[in-house]
């Protein structure tokens, strides 16, 4: 632009400057979003034997997969099943979100999502989940875990903790003392939806309790669910008191893998 005296001045445009600022902010927001998505990704970590087999395109042979979600469900396996020497830890999942304790790359025995395999019958697998899995991570967790398993003749049993306040029926106060067990065969839960699509036989045993933290009575309520599996999984006649004492003091973490 030329002035009255013939000087040439640059044209200043506030609109251009605002566009540049907005573009920079959008790029920064996009970078933050990508970093957050990467941080919230579910990672599976397997022992070398399993990892090499999966990398070769094989699936884990699996006839029975028991998935325990929540403190009482997971600790039920700890005090009634895993106390025997018949199980090997074969992997774990690391899940990061605002409420989880899991840390990417975590390998300690206290990992919040651990996979075990029966030594004498390696087609029997179990998984304990005590961490919170966020809504945006549920599908990813389910897809990644089941993608590792052989689906032919696979049976899935889910043990899941729930508050008695979530049991929506009018007559439970008259007919059921807490804690109590109910089986679900509908497609209302994430894993059931996945298994229905892939035609995998699945049943969810939901234990409703008025005690949300680890509790020996609530743990014992799960016994009938695994008794139905017959010889696939052997239950101890009584809980291991040393292991039980260790977990009773555990701080509660809610999991919503099926809610």
Short mmCIF file of N, CA, C and O in Angstrom, two decimals, residues 103-195:
data_model
loop_
_atom_site.label_atom_id
_atom_site.label_comp_id
_atom_site.label_asym_id
_atom_site.label_seq_id
_atom_site.Cartn_x
_atom_site.Cartn_y
_atom_site.Cartn_z
N UNK A 103 1.38 -50.04 34.57
CA UNK A 103 2.39 -49.21 33.94
C UNK A 103 2.91 -49.96 32.72
O UNK A 103 3.16 -51.15 32.78
N UNK A 104 3.04 -49.26 31.59
CA UNK A 104 3.53 -49.89 30.38
C UNK A 104 4.87 -50.57 30.64
O UNK A 104 5.80 -49.97 31.16
N UNK A 105 4.95 -51.87 30.27
CA UNK A 105 6.17 -52.62 30.48
C UNK A 105 6.24 -53.28 31.84
O UNK A 105 7.24 -53.90 32.17
N UNK A 106 5.20 -53.17 32.64
CA UNK A 106 5.21 -53.74 33.99
C UNK A 106 5.33 -55.24 33.91
O UNK A 106 4.67 -55.91 33.14
N UNK A 107 6.20 -55.82 34.72
CA UNK A 107 6.41 -57.26 34.70
C UNK A 107 6.31 -57.88 36.08
O UNK A 107 6.55 -59.05 36.25
N UNK A 108 5.94 -57.13 37.09
CA UNK A 108 5.88 -57.66 38.44
C UNK A 108 4.70 -58.60 38.59
O UNK A 108 3.76 -58.62 37.81
N UNK A 109 4.74 -59.43 39.64
CA UNK A 109 3.68 -60.39 39.91
C UNK A 109 2.38 -59.69 40.27
O UNK A 109 1.32 -60.29 40.28
N UNK A 110 2.46 -58.42 40.60
CA UNK A 110 1.28 -57.67 40.99
C UNK A 110 0.66 -56.93 39.81
O UNK A 110 -0.13 -56.03 39.99
N UNK A 111 1.05 -57.30 38.59
CA UNK A 111 0.46 -56.68 37.41
C UNK A 111 -1.05 -56.82 37.47
O UNK A 111 -1.59 -57.82 37.92
N UNK A 112 -1.75 -55.80 36.99
CA UNK A 112 -3.20 -55.74 37.14
C UNK A 112 -3.96 -56.59 36.13
O UNK A 112 -5.18 -56.67 36.18
N UNK A 113 -3.26 -57.22 35.21
CA UNK A 113 -3.91 -58.11 34.22
C UNK A 113 -2.90 -59.20 33.85
O UNK A 113 -1.98 -58.95 33.09
N UNK A 114 -3.09 -60.40 34.41
CA UNK A 114 -2.10 -61.47 34.27
C UNK A 114 -2.74 -62.71 33.65
O UNK A 114 -3.88 -63.06 33.96
N UNK A 115 -1.98 -63.38 32.76
CA UNK A 115 -2.44 -64.61 32.11
C UNK A 115 -1.67 -65.81 32.66
O UNK A 115 -0.45 -65.75 32.81
N UNK A 116 -2.41 -66.89 32.92
CA UNK A 116 -1.81 -68.12 33.42
C UNK A 116 -2.22 -69.29 32.53
O UNK A 116 -3.30 -69.29 31.95
N UNK A 117 -1.33 -70.31 32.45
CA UNK A 117 -1.60 -71.51 31.66
C UNK A 117 -1.36 -72.75 32.51
O UNK A 117 -0.39 -72.82 33.26
N UNK A 118 -2.27 -73.73 32.37
CA UNK A 118 -2.14 -74.97 33.13
C UNK A 118 -0.96 -75.78 32.59
O UNK A 118 -0.81 -75.96 31.39
N UNK A 119 -0.12 -76.29 33.49
CA UNK A 119 1.08 -77.01 33.08
C UNK A 119 0.75 -78.34 32.41
O UNK A 119 1.33 -78.71 31.40
N UNK A 120 -0.20 -79.08 32.99
CA UNK A 120 -0.52 -80.41 32.48
C UNK A 120 -1.50 -80.35 31.31
O UNK A 120 -1.52 -81.25 30.46
N UNK A 121 -2.32 -79.32 31.28
CA UNK A 121 -3.26 -79.13 30.18
C UNK A 121 -3.12 -77.71 29.66
O UNK A 121 -3.85 -76.81 30.06
N UNK A 122 -2.18 -77.48 28.75
CA UNK A 122 -1.87 -76.10 28.30
C UNK A 122 -2.98 -75.44 27.49
O UNK A 122 -2.83 -74.29 27.10
N UNK A 123 -4.08 -76.16 27.24
CA UNK A 123 -5.19 -75.52 26.54
C UNK A 123 -6.14 -74.81 27.51
O UNK A 123 -7.13 -74.23 27.08
N UNK A 124 -5.83 -74.88 28.81
CA UNK A 124 -6.64 -74.19 29.81
C UNK A 124 -5.90 -72.93 30.24
O UNK A 124 -4.78 -73.00 30.76
N UNK A 125 -6.51 -71.77 30.01
CA UNK A 125 -5.90 -70.48 30.33
C UNK A 125 -6.78 -69.70 31.29
O UNK A 125 -8.01 -69.84 31.28
N UNK A 126 -6.15 -68.88 32.11
CA UNK A 126 -6.88 -68.00 33.01
C UNK A 126 -6.30 -66.59 32.94
O UNK A 126 -5.11 -66.42 32.65
N UNK A 127 -7.14 -65.61 33.21
CA UNK A 127 -6.70 -64.22 33.23
C UNK A 127 -7.33 -63.51 34.41
O UNK A 127 -8.55 -63.59 34.63
N UNK A 128 -6.52 -62.82 35.19
CA UNK A 128 -6.99 -62.01 36.32
C UNK A 128 -6.90 -60.54 35.95
O UNK A 128 -5.85 -60.06 35.54
N UNK A 129 -8.01 -59.82 36.12
CA UNK A 129 -8.03 -58.38 35.82
C UNK A 129 -8.50 -57.65 37.07
O UNK A 129 -9.63 -57.82 37.52
N UNK A 130 -7.63 -56.82 37.63
CA UNK A 130 -8.01 -56.01 38.80
C UNK A 130 -7.89 -54.52 38.53
O UNK A 130 -8.12 -53.71 39.42
N UNK A 131 -7.50 -54.15 37.32
CA UNK A 131 -7.38 -52.72 37.00
C UNK A 131 -8.66 -52.21 36.34
O UNK A 131 -9.45 -52.98 35.81
N UNK A 132 -8.82 -50.91 36.38
CA UNK A 132 -9.92 -50.27 35.66
C UNK A 132 -9.55 -50.18 34.19
O UNK A 132 -8.46 -49.73 33.83
N UNK A 133 -10.44 -50.64 33.32
CA UNK A 133 -10.24 -50.51 31.88
C UNK A 133 -11.26 -49.51 31.37
O UNK A 133 -12.47 -49.72 31.50
N UNK A 134 -10.79 -48.41 30.83
CA UNK A 134 -11.66 -47.30 30.43
C UNK A 134 -12.54 -47.70 29.25
O UNK A 134 -12.26 -48.64 28.51
N UNK A 135 -13.63 -46.95 29.07
CA UNK A 135 -14.60 -47.26 28.03
C UNK A 135 -13.95 -47.31 26.65
O UNK A 135 -14.28 -48.16 25.83
N UNK A 136 -13.03 -46.39 26.37
CA UNK A 136 -12.41 -46.36 25.05
C UNK A 136 -11.35 -47.44 24.87
O UNK A 136 -10.78 -47.58 23.79
N UNK A 137 -11.07 -48.24 25.91
CA UNK A 137 -10.08 -49.31 25.83
C UNK A 137 -10.70 -50.70 25.83
O UNK A 137 -10.01 -51.69 25.59
N UNK A 138 -12.01 -50.80 26.08
CA UNK A 138 -12.66 -52.11 26.22
C UNK A 138 -12.57 -52.93 24.93
O UNK A 138 -12.19 -54.10 24.96
N UNK A 139 -12.98 -52.33 23.83
CA UNK A 139 -12.98 -53.05 22.56
C UNK A 139 -11.56 -53.47 22.18
O UNK A 139 -11.31 -54.60 21.73
N UNK A 140 -10.60 -52.56 22.38
CA UNK A 140 -9.21 -52.83 22.04
C UNK A 140 -8.68 -54.00 22.87
O UNK A 140 -8.01 -54.90 22.33
N UNK A 141 -8.98 -54.00 24.18
CA UNK A 141 -8.52 -55.07 25.07
C UNK A 141 -9.09 -56.42 24.60
O UNK A 141 -8.36 -57.41 24.46
N UNK A 142 -10.39 -56.44 24.36
CA UNK A 142 -11.04 -57.68 23.95
C UNK A 142 -10.50 -58.20 22.63
O UNK A 142 -10.21 -59.39 22.48
N UNK A 143 -10.36 -57.32 21.65
CA UNK A 143 -9.87 -57.71 20.33
C UNK A 143 -8.45 -58.28 20.43
O UNK A 143 -8.15 -59.33 19.83
N UNK A 144 -7.58 -57.62 21.17
CA UNK A 144 -6.19 -58.06 21.23
C UNK A 144 -6.05 -59.39 21.96
O UNK A 144 -5.27 -60.26 21.54
N UNK A 145 -6.79 -59.58 23.04
CA UNK A 145 -6.68 -60.83 23.80
C UNK A 145 -7.24 -61.99 23.00
O UNK A 145 -6.58 -63.03 22.84
N UNK A 146 -8.44 -61.84 22.45
CA UNK A 146 -9.06 -62.96 21.75
C UNK A 146 -8.41 -63.23 20.40
O UNK A 146 -8.52 -64.33 19.87
N UNK A 147 -7.71 -62.25 19.87
CA UNK A 147 -6.98 -62.47 18.62
C UNK A 147 -5.81 -63.43 18.82
O UNK A 147 -5.31 -64.02 17.87
N UNK A 148 -5.38 -63.57 20.06
CA UNK A 148 -4.27 -64.48 20.37
C UNK A 148 -4.73 -65.91 20.61
O UNK A 148 -3.91 -66.84 20.65
N UNK A 149 -6.04 -66.12 20.79
CA UNK A 149 -6.56 -67.43 21.16
C UNK A 149 -7.14 -68.18 19.97
O UNK A 149 -7.76 -67.59 19.08
N UNK A 150 -6.94 -69.47 19.98
CA UNK A 150 -7.58 -70.34 18.99
C UNK A 150 -9.07 -70.44 19.32
O UNK A 150 -9.43 -70.76 20.45
N UNK A 151 -9.95 -70.15 18.38
CA UNK A 151 -11.38 -70.08 18.66
C UNK A 151 -12.10 -71.43 18.53
O UNK A 151 -13.19 -71.60 19.07
N UNK A 152 -11.51 -72.36 17.84
CA UNK A 152 -12.17 -73.65 17.63
C UNK A 152 -12.34 -74.39 18.96
O UNK A 152 -11.39 -74.59 19.70
N UNK A 153 -13.59 -74.78 19.28
CA UNK A 153 -13.93 -75.50 20.50
C UNK A 153 -13.54 -74.73 21.77
O UNK A 153 -13.29 -75.32 22.81
N UNK A 154 -13.50 -73.43 21.67
CA UNK A 154 -13.18 -72.58 22.82
C UNK A 154 -14.41 -72.30 23.65
O UNK A 154 -15.48 -71.97 23.12
N UNK A 155 -14.27 -72.44 24.97
CA UNK A 155 -15.32 -72.09 25.92
C UNK A 155 -14.79 -71.01 26.85
O UNK A 155 -13.67 -71.12 27.36
N UNK A 156 -15.58 -69.97 27.05
CA UNK A 156 -15.16 -68.84 27.88
C UNK A 156 -16.06 -68.75 29.11
O UNK A 156 -17.29 -68.78 29.00
N UNK A 157 -15.43 -68.63 30.27
CA UNK A 157 -16.15 -68.43 31.52
C UNK A 157 -15.66 -67.12 32.14
O UNK A 157 -14.46 -66.94 32.35
N UNK A 158 -16.58 -66.22 32.41
CA UNK A 158 -16.24 -64.93 32.99
C UNK A 158 -16.77 -64.85 34.41
O UNK A 158 -17.95 -65.15 34.66
N UNK A 159 -15.91 -64.47 35.34
CA UNK A 159 -16.30 -64.20 36.73
C UNK A 159 -16.16 -62.70 36.94
O UNK A 159 -15.10 -62.13 36.71
N UNK A 160 -17.23 -62.05 37.39
CA UNK A 160 -17.21 -60.58 37.44
C UNK A 160 -17.86 -60.06 38.71
O UNK A 160 -18.95 -60.50 39.09
N UNK A 161 -17.17 -59.13 39.38
CA UNK A 161 -17.70 -58.48 40.59
C UNK A 161 -18.72 -57.42 40.24
O UNK A 161 -18.61 -56.74 39.22
N UNK A 162 -19.71 -57.25 41.11
CA UNK A 162 -20.68 -56.18 40.92
C UNK A 162 -21.30 -55.82 42.26
O UNK A 162 -21.43 -56.66 43.15
N UNK A 163 -21.69 -54.56 42.40
CA UNK A 163 -22.38 -54.11 43.60
C UNK A 163 -23.82 -54.59 43.57
O UNK A 163 -24.47 -54.61 42.52
N UNK A 164 -24.34 -54.97 44.73
CA UNK A 164 -25.72 -55.42 44.81
C UNK A 164 -26.68 -54.31 44.39
O UNK A 164 -27.81 -54.58 43.94
N UNK A 165 -26.24 -53.07 44.47
CA UNK A 165 -27.08 -51.94 44.05
C UNK A 165 -27.34 -51.97 42.54
O UNK A 165 -28.29 -51.35 42.07
N UNK A 166 -26.49 -52.70 41.79
CA UNK A 166 -26.66 -52.79 40.34
C UNK A 166 -27.60 -53.92 39.92
O UNK A 166 -27.88 -54.07 38.74
N UNK A 167 -28.06 -54.71 40.90
CA UNK A 167 -28.95 -55.82 40.58
C UNK A 167 -30.38 -55.29 40.48
O UNK A 167 -31.02 -55.02 41.47
N UNK A 168 -30.85 -55.13 39.27
CA UNK A 168 -32.13 -54.45 39.02
C UNK A 168 -33.28 -55.45 38.87
O UNK A 168 -33.68 -55.83 37.78
N UNK A 169 -33.76 -55.94 40.00
CA UNK A 169 -34.95 -56.78 40.00
C UNK A 169 -35.69 -56.56 41.31
O UNK A 169 -35.07 -56.29 42.34
N UNK A 170 -36.99 -56.68 41.27
CA UNK A 170 -37.80 -56.30 42.42
C UNK A 170 -37.76 -57.29 43.56
O UNK A 170 -37.99 -56.93 44.72
N UNK A 171 -37.47 -58.56 43.29
CA UNK A 171 -37.67 -59.58 44.33
C UNK A 171 -36.38 -60.07 44.98
O UNK A 171 -36.42 -61.01 45.77
N UNK A 172 -35.19 -59.47 44.65
CA UNK A 172 -33.97 -60.06 45.16
C UNK A 172 -33.86 -59.97 46.68
O UNK A 172 -33.28 -60.84 47.32
N UNK A 173 -34.44 -58.92 47.29
CA UNK A 173 -34.36 -58.78 48.74
C UNK A 173 -35.10 -59.91 49.45
O UNK A 173 -34.75 -60.29 50.56
N UNK A 174 -36.10 -60.45 48.80
CA UNK A 174 -36.89 -61.51 49.42
C UNK A 174 -36.30 -62.89 49.17
O UNK A 174 -36.54 -63.82 49.94
N UNK A 175 -35.56 -63.03 48.10
CA UNK A 175 -35.12 -64.37 47.70
C UNK A 175 -33.62 -64.57 47.80
O UNK A 175 -33.16 -65.72 47.77
N UNK A 176 -32.82 -63.53 47.93
CA UNK A 176 -31.38 -63.69 47.89
C UNK A 176 -30.69 -62.92 49.00
O UNK A 176 -30.96 -61.74 49.22
N UNK A 177 -29.79 -63.63 49.71
CA UNK A 177 -28.94 -62.97 50.69
C UNK A 177 -27.61 -62.68 50.01
O UNK A 177 -27.14 -63.46 49.18
N UNK A 178 -27.02 -61.56 50.31
CA UNK A 178 -25.75 -61.21 49.68
C UNK A 178 -24.60 -61.91 50.39
O UNK A 178 -24.65 -62.09 51.62
N UNK A 179 -23.54 -62.25 49.65
CA UNK A 179 -23.43 -62.14 48.19
C UNK A 179 -24.15 -63.30 47.49
O UNK A 179 -24.34 -64.36 48.07
N UNK A 180 -24.54 -63.09 46.23
CA UNK A 180 -25.16 -64.15 45.46
C UNK A 180 -24.68 -64.09 44.02
O UNK A 180 -24.20 -63.07 43.54
N UNK A 181 -24.82 -65.23 43.33
CA UNK A 181 -24.28 -65.40 41.99
C UNK A 181 -25.40 -65.52 40.97
O UNK A 181 -26.41 -66.19 41.20
N UNK A 182 -25.24 -64.85 39.84
CA UNK A 182 -26.19 -64.95 38.74
C UNK A 182 -25.41 -65.17 37.44
O UNK A 182 -24.33 -64.61 37.26
N UNK A 183 -25.95 -65.97 36.55
CA UNK A 183 -25.29 -66.20 35.26
C UNK A 183 -26.00 -65.40 34.18
O UNK A 183 -27.23 -65.23 34.21
N UNK A 184 -25.22 -64.90 33.24
CA UNK A 184 -25.74 -64.07 32.15
C UNK A 184 -25.36 -64.69 30.81
O UNK A 184 -24.22 -65.08 30.60
N UNK A 185 -26.34 -64.76 29.94
CA UNK A 185 -26.09 -65.35 28.62
C UNK A 185 -26.49 -64.38 27.50
O UNK A 185 -26.62 -64.78 26.37
N UNK A 186 -26.70 -63.13 27.82
CA UNK A 186 -27.13 -62.16 26.82
C UNK A 186 -25.94 -61.43 26.24
O UNK A 186 -24.80 -61.62 26.66
N UNK A 187 -26.19 -60.56 25.25
CA UNK A 187 -25.12 -59.82 24.61
C UNK A 187 -24.95 -58.42 25.16
O UNK A 187 -24.59 -57.51 24.43
N UNK A 188 -25.16 -58.25 26.45
CA UNK A 188 -25.10 -56.91 27.02
C UNK A 188 -23.70 -56.50 27.43
O UNK A 188 -23.49 -55.37 27.85
N UNK A 189 -22.73 -57.40 27.36
CA UNK A 189 -21.39 -57.08 27.81
C UNK A 189 -20.39 -57.16 26.67
O UNK A 189 -20.60 -57.88 25.70
N UNK A 190 -19.27 -56.46 26.82
CA UNK A 190 -18.29 -56.33 25.75
C UNK A 190 -17.79 -57.69 25.27
O UNK A 190 -17.76 -57.97 24.07
N UNK A 191 -17.34 -58.55 26.19
CA UNK A 191 -16.80 -59.84 25.79
C UNK A 191 -17.88 -60.72 25.19
O UNK A 191 -17.64 -61.43 24.21
N UNK A 192 -19.08 -60.70 25.75
CA UNK A 192 -20.16 -61.51 25.20
C UNK A 192 -20.50 -61.07 23.78
O UNK A 192 -20.77 -61.90 22.91
N UNK A 193 -20.51 -59.78 23.54
CA UNK A 193 -20.75 -59.29 22.18
C UNK A 193 -19.71 -59.85 21.22
O UNK A 193 -20.02 -60.31 20.12
N UNK A 194 -18.45 -59.78 21.62
CA UNK A 194 -17.37 -60.28 20.78
C UNK A 194 -17.52 -61.78 20.54
O UNK A 194 -17.38 -62.26 19.41
N UNK A 195 -17.81 -62.52 21.61
CA UNK A 195 -17.91 -63.98 21.48
C UNK A 195 -19.12 -64.39 20.65
O UNK A 195 -19.08 -65.40 19.94
#
